Amino acid sequence: MSEHAASPPAPERFRRASAGALPVAFMGGGILCLAIALAWGLAAERQQFAHSWLCGFMYCFTICAGSLFWVLLHHAVDANWSVVVRRLFETVASLFPYLALLFVPLLFCLPDLYRWLTLDPHADHALAHKSPYLNKGFLLVRLGFYFLYFTFAATLFRTKSVMQDQTGDPRLSLSMRRWSNGLILLFAISITFAGFDLLMALDHTWYSTMWGVYIFAGSALSSMALAILLTFLLRGSGYFKGVLTVEHNHIMGKLLFAFTVFWAYIGFSQYMLIYYSNIPEETLFFLRRNTGSWLYLSLFLVVGHFILPFLLILTQPAKRDGRRLLFAACWLLFMHAVDMFWIVAPSLQAYRDLAAGGHGDTTGFAIHPLDVLCLLGFVGILAALFLRNLEKFDLFPSRDPRLMESITLKN
Amino acid sequence: MSPAPQHRLYGFAAEFASAADLYHAAEKVRDKGFRRWDVHSPYPIHGMDDAMGLGRSRVSLFSLLGAATGLSLAFLMICLAGDDHGIVRAIMGNFNYPIIVAGKTPFDIEPSVPIFFELTILLTAFGTVFGLLALGRIPQLHHPMFNWDRFDRVTDDGFFIAIRADDALFDEAETRQFLESIGGTGVSRVEED
């Protein structure tokens, strides 16, 4: 109670120089990776390239979408704890225009990813029924809509938030709250259908009504993990002194823990219902991922994405202790990449088998160098762009009316 | 009429003007080293736990016990009803009814997880709620503080601190003086029934 009298801290600005050679290394390495992937992939491994690129793309896409979700949620529920970390989420979410640009190569390989684009709807029963939705024209319209929506929403909140740094006008907070109520609804629709179109449609015969929620759970989880990582790195470089406290660790740890459980809950619900009803076209997805050595990756996903982090950050001291929370966040960011790989990679094997006249069987766990190149390339380029954008404005919304409530947070 | 029995002393209580006064007074009582004392206010006061130096609640221990019981119970139920092989047979002897439903094997991890999960959650909730009630000694139908007429205002606009007589640092004269020194008014003896 007595701390409430304290005055707000001075605005802080990130300087790229404090990160040393990292931004240049990220950008250089990222461009190099993606350039090799493009040259090699398009020349010799077109189909592998398309899947690897999609995997790397979805990894970053889901993290950016999750960051936008936390911004939307902050405004929609008029939260106070998240004021100090909101600018980080805003800056991650504002990478969407670059993501749209990085999606362009995939536009030239869509039939290499989505087998239904190569089929005649009259010859394929499942596709015939789905063709009002699954047709190339409508797909392109939808993809355009997703990128427009995410770019618009991320830019809107960042612009208004930054404007408040200048003017200190509390009406901007009200305006953002009003916008968030409508945009959060569009967010739910966008991420659900983006999940359907980009990942579920890798096999047009398979469907799961929980798919959208599954993708969302991974997004919210991985973006919170990234935010935890960022706050630790920035605090390590001397930023956020007296602004971010152990209480912020605790609350972000609680959300990380909650979404670890939520991801498992959704993932298991999806699996259990499909297992129990035992309908061939539904079980196909899991059958492909439970056959041969893919089984080990599936089990690794269960243990690594749920059981391990669950036990690691279950207790209160673990959430408040910096090192354990930081380790859990890094680990979950890695597991999110495994999750994306687990979704995309078996589809490629199934596609190849179907194209060769088989039943869409998978051969077994295998990582292609292009998978690694694309993931590293995407992460490198976007990390460098993030650091560049972070430098442009204050590190936290310095004149937000709720700033002091956020700094003096108590759990 | 027989003479009134000698009432035992519960402690000394004082009233404070506001929530902020109560908060700061609580910090001083805590720093003085008292262990058996309490604050009473019309509404929860944010940060009072720290001001009183209460430390971490032990409710989570009850939650954990509830969770462990729930998980074991679920496992036992599934074993009793379905499984007909291995370790379960060794433990349960003839108490099993292997019924094949929907072509599934008698025991599978997938359909068992919801039962594990739900029973764990249910007994965790029970453990938490009843553990909370037990630690708070609820329901308590009467409290010595109600013997003090001034205390009626605790549900309206009264803020009180009571230091119990069984505290190691308690001393009738000194404690009365201490409560006055930290801004308490109307310091009174409160007796048990």
Coordinates of C-alpha atoms in Angstrom, one line a residue:
Chain A
M1 CA 0.0 0.0 0.0
S2 CA 2.8 2.4 0.9
E3 CA 4.4 1.9 -2.5
H4 CA 1.4 3.5 -4.3
A5 CA 2.8 6.9 -3.6
A6 CA 5.9 6.2 -5.7
S7 CA 6.3 8.2 -8.9
P8 CA 6.2 6.6 -12.4
P9 CA 9.6 5.6 -13.8
A10 CA 11.3 7.5 -16.6
P11 CA 10.6 6.1 -20.1
E12 CA 13.2 3.6 -21.3
R13 CA 14.4 3.0 -24.8
F14 CA 16.1 -0.1 -26.1
R15 CA 19.4 0.4 -27.9
R16 CA 20.5 -2.2 -30.4
A17 CA 24.1 -1.5 -29.5
S18 CA 23.4 -3.1 -26.1
A19 CA 22.8 -6.4 -27.9
G20 CA 26.3 -6.3 -29.5
A21 CA 26.6 -8.0 -32.8
L22 CA 23.5 -10.1 -32.3
P23 CA 21.1 -8.2 -34.6
V24 CA 23.5 -8.3 -37.5
A25 CA 24.3 -12.0 -36.8
F26 CA 20.5 -12.8 -36.7
M27 CA 19.8 -10.9 -39.9
G28 CA 22.8 -12.2 -41.8
G29 CA 22.4 -15.8 -40.6
G30 CA 18.7 -15.7 -41.3
I31 CA 19.0 -14.4 -44.8
L32 CA 21.8 -16.9 -45.5
C33 CA 19.7 -19.8 -44.3
L34 CA 16.6 -18.8 -46.2
A35 CA 18.6 -18.0 -49.4
I36 CA 20.2 -21.5 -49.3
A37 CA 16.8 -23.0 -48.7
L38 CA 15.2 -21.1 -51.5
A39 CA 18.0 -21.9 -54.0
W40 CA 18.4 -25.5 -53.1
G41 CA 14.7 -26.2 -52.5
L42 CA 13.3 -24.6 -55.6
A43 CA 16.0 -26.2 -57.8
A44 CA 16.0 -29.8 -56.5
E45 CA 13.6 -30.4 -53.5
R46 CA 10.5 -28.4 -54.3
Q47 CA 8.1 -30.4 -52.3
Q48 CA 10.4 -30.8 -49.3
F49 CA 11.1 -27.1 -49.5
A50 CA 7.4 -26.2 -49.4
H51 CA 6.8 -28.3 -46.3
S52 CA 9.9 -27.1 -44.5
W53 CA 9.1 -23.5 -45.3
L54 CA 5.5 -23.9 -44.1
C55 CA 6.8 -25.5 -40.8
G56 CA 9.2 -22.5 -40.2
F57 CA 6.5 -20.1 -41.2
M58 CA 3.8 -21.5 -39.0
Y59 CA 6.2 -21.5 -36.0
C60 CA 6.6 -17.8 -36.3
F61 CA 3.1 -17.1 -37.4
T62 CA 1.6 -18.8 -34.3
I63 CA 4.0 -17.0 -32.0
C64 CA 3.1 -13.6 -33.5
A65 CA -0.6 -14.4 -33.5
G66 CA -0.3 -15.4 -29.8
S67 CA 1.4 -12.1 -29.0
L68 CA -1.5 -10.3 -30.7
F69 CA -3.9 -12.4 -28.5
W70 CA -2.2 -11.2 -25.3
V71 CA -2.5 -7.6 -26.5
L72 CA -6.2 -8.0 -27.3
L73 CA -6.8 -9.8 -24.0
H74 CA -5.1 -7.0 -22.1
H75 CA -7.4 -4.4 -23.5
A76 CA -10.6 -6.5 -23.6
V77 CA -10.5 -7.4 -19.9
D78 CA -8.9 -4.0 -18.9
A79 CA -5.9 -5.8 -17.3
N80 CA -3.4 -4.0 -15.2
W81 CA -0.5 -6.4 -14.6
S82 CA 0.5 -6.7 -18.3
V83 CA 1.0 -2.9 -18.9
V84 CA 4.8 -3.2 -18.5
V85 CA 5.2 -6.1 -20.9
R86 CA 2.6 -5.1 -23.4
R87 CA 5.0 -3.2 -25.7
L88 CA 7.0 -6.5 -26.1
F89 CA 3.8 -8.3 -27.3
E90 CA 2.9 -5.4 -29.5
T91 CA 6.3 -5.4 -31.1
V92 CA 6.3 -9.2 -31.8
A93 CA 2.7 -8.9 -33.2
S94 CA 3.8 -6.1 -35.5
L95 CA 6.0 -8.5 -37.4
F96 CA 3.0 -9.6 -39.4
P97 CA 3.7 -7.5 -42.5
Y98 CA 7.1 -9.3 -42.8
L99 CA 5.4 -12.6 -42.3
A100 CA 3.1 -11.9 -45.1
L101 CA 6.2 -11.1 -47.3
L102 CA 7.8 -14.4 -46.2
F103 CA 4.7 -16.3 -47.2
V104 CA 5.1 -15.3 -50.9
P105 CA 7.4 -18.2 -51.9
L106 CA 4.7 -20.6 -50.7
L107 CA 2.2 -19.1 -53.1
F108 CA 4.3 -20.6 -55.9
C109 CA 4.3 -24.1 -54.3
L110 CA 0.7 -24.4 -53.0
P111 CA 0.1 -27.6 -55.0
D112 CA 3.2 -29.2 -53.5
L113 CA 1.7 -28.7 -50.1
Y114 CA -2.0 -29.2 -50.6
R115 CA -2.8 -32.3 -52.6
W116 CA -6.4 -31.2 -53.0
L117 CA -5.3 -28.4 -55.3
T118 CA -4.1 -31.1 -57.8
L119 CA -7.2 -33.2 -57.7
D120 CA -10.4 -33.1 -59.8
P121 CA -13.3 -32.6 -57.4
H122 CA -15.5 -34.9 -59.6
A123 CA -13.0 -37.8 -59.0
D124 CA -12.6 -37.3 -55.3
H125 CA -15.7 -37.8 -53.1
A126 CA -14.4 -35.9 -50.1
L127 CA -13.2 -33.0 -52.1
A128 CA -16.4 -32.9 -54.1
H129 CA -18.3 -32.2 -50.9
K130 CA -15.8 -29.7 -49.6
S131 CA -15.2 -27.8 -52.9
P132 CA -17.4 -24.8 -52.1
Y133 CA -14.8 -24.1 -49.4
L134 CA -11.7 -25.9 -50.7
N135 CA -11.1 -24.1 -54.0
K136 CA -8.1 -22.1 -55.0
G137 CA -9.9 -18.8 -55.5
F138 CA -11.6 -18.8 -52.0
L139 CA -8.3 -20.1 -50.4
L140 CA -6.4 -17.0 -51.8
V141 CA -9.2 -14.7 -50.6
R142 CA -9.0 -16.2 -47.1
L143 CA -5.2 -16.1 -46.9
G144 CA -5.4 -12.4 -47.9
F145 CA -8.0 -11.8 -45.2
Y146 CA -5.8 -13.4 -42.5
F147 CA -2.8 -11.3 -43.3
L148 CA -4.9 -8.1 -43.6
Y149 CA -6.6 -8.8 -40.3
F150 CA -3.4 -9.6 -38.3
T151 CA -1.5 -6.7 -39.8
F152 CA -4.3 -4.3 -39.3
A153 CA -5.0 -5.3 -35.7
A154 CA -1.3 -5.4 -34.7
T155 CA -0.6 -2.0 -36.3
L156 CA -3.7 -0.4 -34.8
F157 CA -2.8 -1.3 -31.2
R158 CA 0.8 -0.5 -31.6
T159 CA 0.1 2.9 -33.2
K160 CA -2.4 3.9 -30.5
S161 CA -0.2 2.6 -27.7
V162 CA 2.8 4.6 -29.0
M163 CA 0.7 7.7 -29.4
Q164 CA -0.2 7.5 -25.7
D165 CA 3.6 7.6 -24.9
Q166 CA 3.6 11.0 -26.5
T167 CA 0.3 12.5 -25.4
G168 CA -0.6 10.6 -22.2
D169 CA -4.2 10.7 -23.3
P170 CA -6.2 8.2 -21.2
R171 CA -8.9 8.2 -23.9
L172 CA -6.6 6.1 -26.1
S173 CA -6.9 3.3 -23.5
L174 CA -10.7 3.5 -23.8
S175 CA -10.4 3.5 -27.6
M176 CA -8.1 0.4 -27.6
R177 CA -10.6 -1.3 -25.3
R178 CA -13.5 -0.7 -27.6
W179 CA -11.5 -1.9 -30.6
S180 CA -10.3 -5.0 -28.8
N181 CA -13.8 -6.3 -28.2
G182 CA -14.6 -6.6 -31.9
L183 CA -11.1 -7.6 -33.0
I184 CA -10.8 -10.4 -30.4
L185 CA -13.8 -12.1 -32.1
L186 CA -12.2 -11.7 -35.5
F187 CA -9.0 -13.1 -33.9
A188 CA -10.7 -16.3 -32.9
I189 CA -12.2 -16.7 -36.4
S190 CA -8.9 -15.9 -38.1
I191 CA -6.6 -18.2 -36.2
T192 CA -9.2 -21.0 -36.3
F193 CA -9.5 -20.8 -40.1
A194 CA -5.8 -20.1 -40.7
G195 CA -5.2 -23.4 -38.8
F196 CA -7.7 -25.2 -41.0
D197 CA -6.4 -23.7 -44.3
L198 CA -2.7 -23.9 -43.6
L199 CA -2.3 -27.1 -41.6
M200 CA -5.4 -29.2 -41.5
A201 CA -5.8 -28.9 -45.3
L202 CA -2.5 -30.7 -45.7
D203 CA -4.8 -33.7 -45.8
H204 CA -8.2 -32.6 -47.2
T205 CA -9.9 -35.9 -46.1
W206 CA -9.1 -35.3 -42.4
Y207 CA -11.0 -33.0 -40.2
S208 CA -11.1 -32.1 -36.5
T209 CA -13.3 -29.5 -35.0
M210 CA -10.8 -28.9 -32.2
W211 CA -8.0 -28.1 -34.6
G212 CA -8.4 -24.3 -34.3
V213 CA -8.3 -24.4 -30.5
Y214 CA -5.3 -26.7 -30.7
I215 CA -3.4 -24.2 -32.8
F216 CA -4.5 -21.3 -30.6
A217 CA -3.4 -23.1 -27.4
G218 CA 0.1 -23.6 -28.9
S219 CA 0.1 -19.9 -30.0
A220 CA -0.8 -18.4 -26.7
L221 CA 1.6 -20.8 -24.9
S222 CA 4.6 -20.1 -27.1
S223 CA 4.1 -16.4 -27.3
M224 CA 4.0 -16.2 -23.4
A225 CA 7.2 -18.3 -23.4
L226 CA 8.8 -15.9 -25.8
A227 CA 7.7 -12.9 -23.6
I228 CA 9.3 -14.5 -20.6
L229 CA 12.5 -15.1 -22.5
L230 CA 12.5 -11.5 -23.7
T231 CA 12.0 -10.0 -20.2
F232 CA 14.9 -12.1 -18.9
L233 CA 17.2 -11.1 -21.8
L234 CA 16.3 -7.4 -21.5
R235 CA 16.6 -7.4 -17.7
G236 CA 20.0 -9.1 -18.1
S237 CA 21.1 -6.2 -20.3
G238 CA 20.1 -3.7 -17.6
Y239 CA 16.6 -2.7 -18.8
F240 CA 13.4 -2.6 -16.8
K241 CA 15.2 -1.8 -13.5
G242 CA 12.6 -1.3 -10.8
V243 CA 9.8 -1.9 -13.4
L244 CA 9.7 -5.7 -13.8
T245 CA 9.8 -7.6 -10.5
V246 CA 9.7 -11.2 -9.3
E247 CA 5.9 -10.7 -9.2
H248 CA 5.9 -10.4 -13.0
N249 CA 7.8 -13.7 -13.2
H250 CA 5.2 -15.3 -11.0
I251 CA 2.2 -14.1 -13.0
M252 CA 3.7 -14.9 -16.4
G253 CA 4.8 -18.3 -14.9
K254 CA 1.2 -18.9 -13.9
L255 CA 0.0 -18.2 -17.4
L256 CA 2.7 -20.3 -18.9
F257 CA 1.7 -23.2 -16.7
A258 CA -2.0 -22.6 -17.4
F259 CA -1.5 -22.8 -21.1
T260 CA 0.8 -25.8 -20.9
V261 CA -2.1 -27.6 -19.3
F262 CA -4.6 -26.1 -21.7
W263 CA -2.6 -27.3 -24.7
A264 CA -2.4 -30.8 -23.2
Y265 CA -6.2 -30.7 -22.4
I266 CA -7.1 -29.7 -26.0
G267 CA -4.5 -32.0 -27.6
F268 CA -5.7 -35.0 -25.5
S269 CA -9.4 -34.2 -26.0
Q270 CA -8.8 -34.2 -29.8
Y271 CA -6.9 -37.5 -29.6
M272 CA -9.2 -39.3 -27.2
L273 CA -12.4 -38.6 -29.1
I274 CA -10.9 -39.7 -32.4
Y275 CA -9.5 -42.8 -30.7
Y276 CA -12.8 -43.7 -29.1
S277 CA -15.1 -43.2 -32.1
N278 CA -12.6 -45.0 -34.3
I279 CA -13.7 -43.7 -37.6
P280 CA -11.2 -44.5 -40.4
E281 CA -11.0 -41.0 -42.0
E282 CA -10.5 -39.4 -38.5
T283 CA -7.9 -41.8 -37.2
L284 CA -5.8 -41.4 -40.2
F285 CA -4.0 -38.3 -38.9
F286 CA -2.9 -40.1 -35.7
L287 CA -2.2 -43.4 -37.4
R288 CA 0.3 -41.7 -39.6
R289 CA 2.0 -40.2 -36.6
N290 CA 1.9 -43.4 -34.5
T291 CA 3.4 -45.7 -37.1
G292 CA 7.0 -46.7 -37.1
S293 CA 9.5 -44.3 -35.5
W294 CA 6.9 -41.4 -35.6
L295 CA 5.5 -43.0 -32.5
Y296 CA 8.6 -41.9 -30.6
L297 CA 8.2 -38.3 -31.7
S298 CA 4.5 -38.4 -30.7
L299 CA 5.5 -39.7 -27.2
F300 CA 8.2 -37.1 -27.0
L301 CA 5.6 -34.5 -27.7
V302 CA 3.4 -35.7 -24.8
V303 CA 6.3 -35.9 -22.4
G304 CA 8.2 -32.8 -23.6
H305 CA 5.3 -30.5 -24.3
F306 CA 3.3 -31.4 -21.2
I307 CA 4.6 -33.7 -18.5
L308 CA 8.1 -32.2 -18.2
P309 CA 7.1 -28.5 -18.1
F310 CA 4.1 -29.3 -16.0
L311 CA 6.3 -30.8 -13.3
L312 CA 8.9 -28.1 -13.8
I313 CA 6.8 -25.1 -13.1
L314 CA 4.1 -26.7 -11.0
T315 CA 5.2 -25.2 -7.7
Q316 CA 5.1 -21.5 -6.6
P317 CA 8.9 -21.2 -6.0
A318 CA 9.6 -22.5 -9.6
K319 CA 7.5 -19.7 -11.1
R320 CA 9.2 -17.1 -9.0
D321 CA 12.8 -18.5 -9.4
G322 CA 14.1 -16.9 -12.5
R323 CA 16.3 -19.7 -13.8
R324 CA 13.7 -22.5 -13.7
L325 CA 11.1 -20.3 -15.4
L326 CA 13.6 -19.2 -18.0
F327 CA 14.5 -22.8 -18.7
A328 CA 10.8 -23.8 -19.0
A329 CA 10.1 -21.0 -21.4
C330 CA 13.1 -21.9 -23.6
W331 CA 12.2 -25.5 -23.5
L332 CA 8.5 -24.8 -24.5
L333 CA 9.7 -22.6 -27.4
F334 CA 11.7 -25.6 -28.6
M335 CA 8.8 -28.0 -28.1
H336 CA 6.5 -25.7 -30.1
A337 CA 8.9 -26.1 -33.0
V338 CA 8.6 -29.9 -32.5
D339 CA 4.8 -29.6 -32.4
M340 CA 4.8 -27.8 -35.8
F341 CA 7.3 -30.3 -37.3
W342 CA 5.1 -33.2 -35.9
I343 CA 2.1 -31.7 -37.8
V344 CA 3.8 -30.9 -41.1
A345 CA 6.5 -33.5 -41.7
P346 CA 4.4 -36.7 -41.7
S347 CA 2.0 -35.0 -44.2
L348 CA 4.8 -34.8 -46.7
Q349 CA 5.5 -38.6 -46.5
A350 CA 1.8 -39.3 -46.8
Y351 CA 1.5 -37.0 -49.8
R352 CA 4.5 -38.7 -51.5
D353 CA 3.0 -42.1 -50.9
L354 CA -0.4 -41.1 -52.2
A355 CA 1.2 -39.6 -55.3
A356 CA 3.0 -42.9 -55.9
G357 CA -0.3 -44.7 -55.8
G358 CA -0.2 -45.9 -52.1
H359 CA -2.6 -45.3 -49.2
G360 CA -0.7 -42.4 -47.7
D361 CA 1.5 -44.4 -45.4
T362 CA 4.4 -42.7 -43.6
T363 CA 7.8 -44.1 -43.6
G364 CA 9.2 -42.9 -40.3
F365 CA 10.8 -40.0 -38.4
A366 CA 13.2 -38.0 -40.5
I367 CA 14.5 -34.4 -40.3
H368 CA 15.6 -32.9 -43.6
P369 CA 18.3 -30.2 -43.6
L370 CA 15.8 -27.9 -45.2
D371 CA 13.6 -28.1 -42.1
V372 CA 16.4 -26.8 -39.9
L373 CA 17.5 -24.1 -42.5
C374 CA 13.9 -22.8 -42.8
L375 CA 13.3 -22.7 -39.1
L376 CA 16.6 -21.0 -38.3
G377 CA 16.1 -18.6 -41.2
F378 CA 12.7 -17.5 -40.1
V379 CA 13.7 -17.1 -36.5
G380 CA 16.9 -15.2 -37.4
I381 CA 15.3 -12.7 -39.7
L382 CA 12.3 -12.1 -37.5
A383 CA 14.4 -11.7 -34.4
A384 CA 16.6 -9.1 -36.1
L385 CA 13.5 -7.2 -37.3
F386 CA 12.0 -7.4 -33.8
L387 CA 15.1 -5.8 -32.3
R388 CA 15.0 -3.1 -35.0
N389 CA 11.3 -2.3 -34.2
L390 CA 11.9 -2.5 -30.5
E391 CA 14.4 0.3 -30.7
K392 CA 11.9 2.7 -32.3
F393 CA 9.7 3.3 -29.3
D394 CA 9.7 3.2 -25.5
L395 CA 10.3 -0.3 -23.9
F396 CA 7.0 0.0 -22.0
P397 CA 4.0 2.2 -22.3
S398 CA 5.4 5.0 -20.1
R399 CA 2.2 7.0 -19.8
D400 CA -0.4 4.3 -19.6
P401 CA -2.9 5.2 -16.8
R402 CA -2.4 1.8 -15.3
L403 CA 1.4 1.7 -15.4
M404 CA 1.9 2.1 -11.7
E405 CA -0.6 -0.6 -10.9
S406 CA 1.4 -2.9 -13.2
I407 CA 4.7 -2.0 -11.6
T408 CA 3.5 -2.5 -8.0
L409 CA 1.8 -5.8 -8.9
K410 CA 1.3 -8.3 -6.1
N411 CA 0.2 -11.9 -6.7
Chain B
M1 CA -27.9 -16.9 42.0
S2 CA -24.5 -18.4 42.0
P3 CA -21.6 -16.0 41.6
A4 CA -20.4 -15.4 38.0
P5 CA -17.6 -17.7 37.1
Q6 CA -14.2 -16.2 36.6
H7 CA -13.8 -15.3 32.9
R8 CA -10.5 -16.2 31.2
L9 CA -8.7 -13.4 29.4
Y10 CA -8.8 -13.7 25.6
G11 CA -6.5 -10.7 25.0
F12 CA -6.4 -7.0 24.4
A13 CA -8.1 -5.3 21.4
A14 CA -7.9 -1.9 19.9
E15 CA -9.7 0.0 17.2
F16 CA -8.1 1.9 14.3
A17 CA -9.4 4.7 12.2
S18 CA -8.9 3.4 8.7
A19 CA -7.7 0.5 6.6
A20 CA -4.4 2.3 6.0
D21 CA -3.9 2.8 9.8
L22 CA -4.7 -0.8 10.4
Y23 CA -2.2 -1.9 7.8
H24 CA 0.6 0.1 9.3
A25 CA -0.3 -0.9 12.8
A26 CA -0.2 -4.6 11.7
E27 CA 3.3 -4.1 10.4
K28 CA 4.4 -2.8 13.8
V29 CA 2.7 -5.7 15.6
R30 CA 4.5 -8.1 13.2
D31 CA 7.9 -6.4 13.8
K32 CA 7.4 -6.5 17.5
G33 CA 7.4 -10.2 17.2
F34 CA 3.9 -11.2 18.3
R35 CA 2.7 -14.6 17.0
R36 CA -0.9 -15.1 18.2
W37 CA -2.8 -12.1 17.1
D38 CA -5.3 -11.1 14.4
V39 CA -6.8 -8.2 12.5
H40 CA -10.5 -7.7 11.8
S41 CA -11.8 -5.5 9.1
P42 CA -15.1 -5.0 7.2
Y43 CA -13.5 -6.1 3.9
P44 CA -10.3 -7.8 2.7
I45 CA -7.3 -5.4 2.7
H46 CA -4.8 -5.9 -0.2
G47 CA -1.3 -6.8 1.0
M48 CA -2.4 -7.5 4.6
D49 CA -0.9 -11.0 4.5
D50 CA 2.6 -9.5 4.1
A51 CA 1.8 -6.7 6.7
M52 CA 0.9 -9.5 9.2
G53 CA 3.9 -11.6 8.2
L54 CA 1.6 -14.6 7.6
G55 CA 3.9 -16.4 5.2
R56 CA 2.6 -19.0 2.8
S57 CA -0.7 -20.7 3.3
R58 CA -0.6 -24.5 3.8
V59 CA -3.8 -25.0 1.8
S60 CA -1.8 -26.4 -1.1
L61 CA -0.7 -29.3 1.0
F62 CA -4.4 -30.3 1.4
S63 CA -4.8 -29.9 -2.4
L64 CA -1.9 -32.2 -3.1
L65 CA -3.3 -34.8 -0.7
G66 CA -6.7 -34.6 -2.4
A67 CA -5.1 -35.0 -5.8
A68 CA -3.1 -38.0 -4.7
T69 CA -6.2 -39.6 -3.2
G70 CA -8.2 -38.9 -6.3
L71 CA -5.7 -40.4 -8.7
S72 CA -5.3 -43.5 -6.6
L73 CA -9.0 -43.9 -6.2
A74 CA -9.5 -43.6 -10.0
F75 CA -6.9 -46.2 -10.6
L76 CA -8.5 -48.5 -8.1
M77 CA -11.9 -48.1 -9.6
I78 CA -10.7 -48.8 -13.1
C79 CA -8.8 -51.9 -11.8
L80 CA -11.9 -53.2 -10.0
A81 CA -14.2 -52.8 -12.9
G82 CA -12.2 -53.7 -15.9
D83 CA -8.7 -55.1 -15.9
D84 CA -8.1 -58.8 -16.0
H85 CA -4.4 -59.2 -16.3
G86 CA -1.0 -58.6 -14.9
I87 CA -0.3 -56.7 -11.7
V88 CA -4.0 -55.9 -11.1
R89 CA -5.0 -59.5 -11.0
A90 CA -2.3 -60.2 -8.5
I91 CA -3.5 -57.4 -6.3
M92 CA -7.3 -57.7 -6.8
G93 CA -7.7 -61.4 -7.0
N94 CA -11.2 -62.2 -8.3
F95 CA -12.6 -58.7 -8.1
N96 CA -12.7 -58.0 -11.7
Y97 CA -15.4 -57.7 -14.4
P98 CA -13.8 -57.5 -17.8
I99 CA -16.5 -56.1 -20.0
I100 CA -15.7 -55.3 -23.6
V101 CA -17.3 -52.0 -24.7
A102 CA -17.1 -50.7 -28.3
G103 CA -14.4 -53.2 -29.2
K104 CA -11.9 -51.7 -26.8
T105 CA -9.6 -53.7 -24.6
P106 CA -10.5 -54.0 -20.9
F107 CA -7.8 -51.5 -19.9
D108 CA -6.5 -48.8 -22.1
I109 CA -4.8 -45.6 -21.1
E110 CA -6.8 -43.3 -23.4
P111 CA -10.3 -43.9 -22.0
S112 CA -8.9 -44.0 -18.4
V113 CA -7.3 -40.5 -18.6
P114 CA -10.7 -38.7 -18.2
I115 CA -11.4 -40.7 -15.1
F116 CA -8.0 -40.1 -13.7
F117 CA -8.3 -36.5 -14.5
E118 CA -11.8 -35.8 -13.2
L119 CA -11.4 -37.7 -10.0
T120 CA -8.1 -36.0 -9.4
I121 CA -9.7 -32.6 -10.0
L122 CA -12.7 -33.4 -7.8
L123 CA -10.7 -34.5 -4.8
T124 CA -8.2 -31.7 -5.3
A125 CA -11.2 -29.3 -5.0
F126 CA -12.5 -31.1 -2.0
G127 CA -9.1 -31.1 -0.4
T128 CA -8.7 -27.3 -1.1
V129 CA -12.1 -26.3 0.2
F130 CA -12.2 -28.5 3.3
G131 CA -8.5 -27.8 4.0
L132 CA -9.3 -24.1 3.8
L133 CA -12.2 -24.5 6.2
A134 CA -10.2 -26.6 8.6
L135 CA -7.2 -24.2 8.6
G136 CA -9.6 -21.3 9.2
R137 CA -11.4 -23.3 11.9
I138 CA -14.7 -22.7 10.1
P139 CA -17.5 -23.0 11.0
Q140 CA -16.9 -21.2 14.3
L141 CA -20.2 -20.3 15.8
H142 CA -18.9 -17.9 18.4
H143 CA -15.8 -15.9 18.9
P144 CA -14.6 -14.2 22.1
M145 CA -14.2 -10.9 20.2
F146 CA -18.1 -10.7 20.1
N147 CA -18.0 -10.2 23.9
W148 CA -16.7 -6.7 23.2
D149 CA -19.6 -4.4 22.3
R150 CA -17.4 -2.1 20.3
F151 CA -16.6 -5.0 17.9
D152 CA -20.1 -4.9 16.4
R153 CA -18.9 -2.3 14.0
V154 CA -16.4 -4.7 12.3
T155 CA -19.1 -5.5 9.7
D156 CA -19.6 -1.7 9.1
D157 CA -16.7 0.7 9.5
G158 CA -14.5 -0.7 12.3
F159 CA -10.9 -1.8 12.0
F160 CA -9.5 -3.8 14.9
I161 CA -6.4 -5.6 16.1
A162 CA -6.5 -8.2 18.9
I163 CA -3.4 -9.6 20.6
R164 CA -4.1 -12.8 22.4
A165 CA -3.2 -13.5 26.0
D166 CA -1.6 -16.8 25.2
D167 CA 1.1 -15.1 23.1
A168 CA 4.6 -15.5 24.6
L169 CA 5.2 -11.7 24.5
F170 CA 1.9 -10.9 26.1
D171 CA 1.9 -8.8 29.3
E172 CA -1.2 -7.0 30.5
A173 CA 0.3 -3.6 31.1
E174 CA 2.8 -3.6 28.3
T175 CA 0.5 -4.9 25.6
R176 CA -2.1 -2.2 26.5
Q177 CA 0.5 0.4 26.2
F178 CA 1.9 -1.0 22.9
L179 CA -1.6 -1.0 21.3
E180 CA -2.0 2.7 22.3
S181 CA 1.5 3.5 21.0
I182 CA 0.7 2.2 17.5
G183 CA -2.4 4.4 17.2
G184 CA -5.1 2.2 18.7
T185 CA -8.0 3.8 20.4
G186 CA -10.4 2.3 23.0
V187 CA -8.0 -0.4 24.0
S188 CA -10.0 -3.0 26.0
R189 CA -9.7 -6.3 27.8
V190 CA -11.6 -9.0 25.9
E191 CA -12.7 -12.0 27.9
E192 CA -13.6 -15.5 26.8
D193 CA -17.0 -17.0 27.8

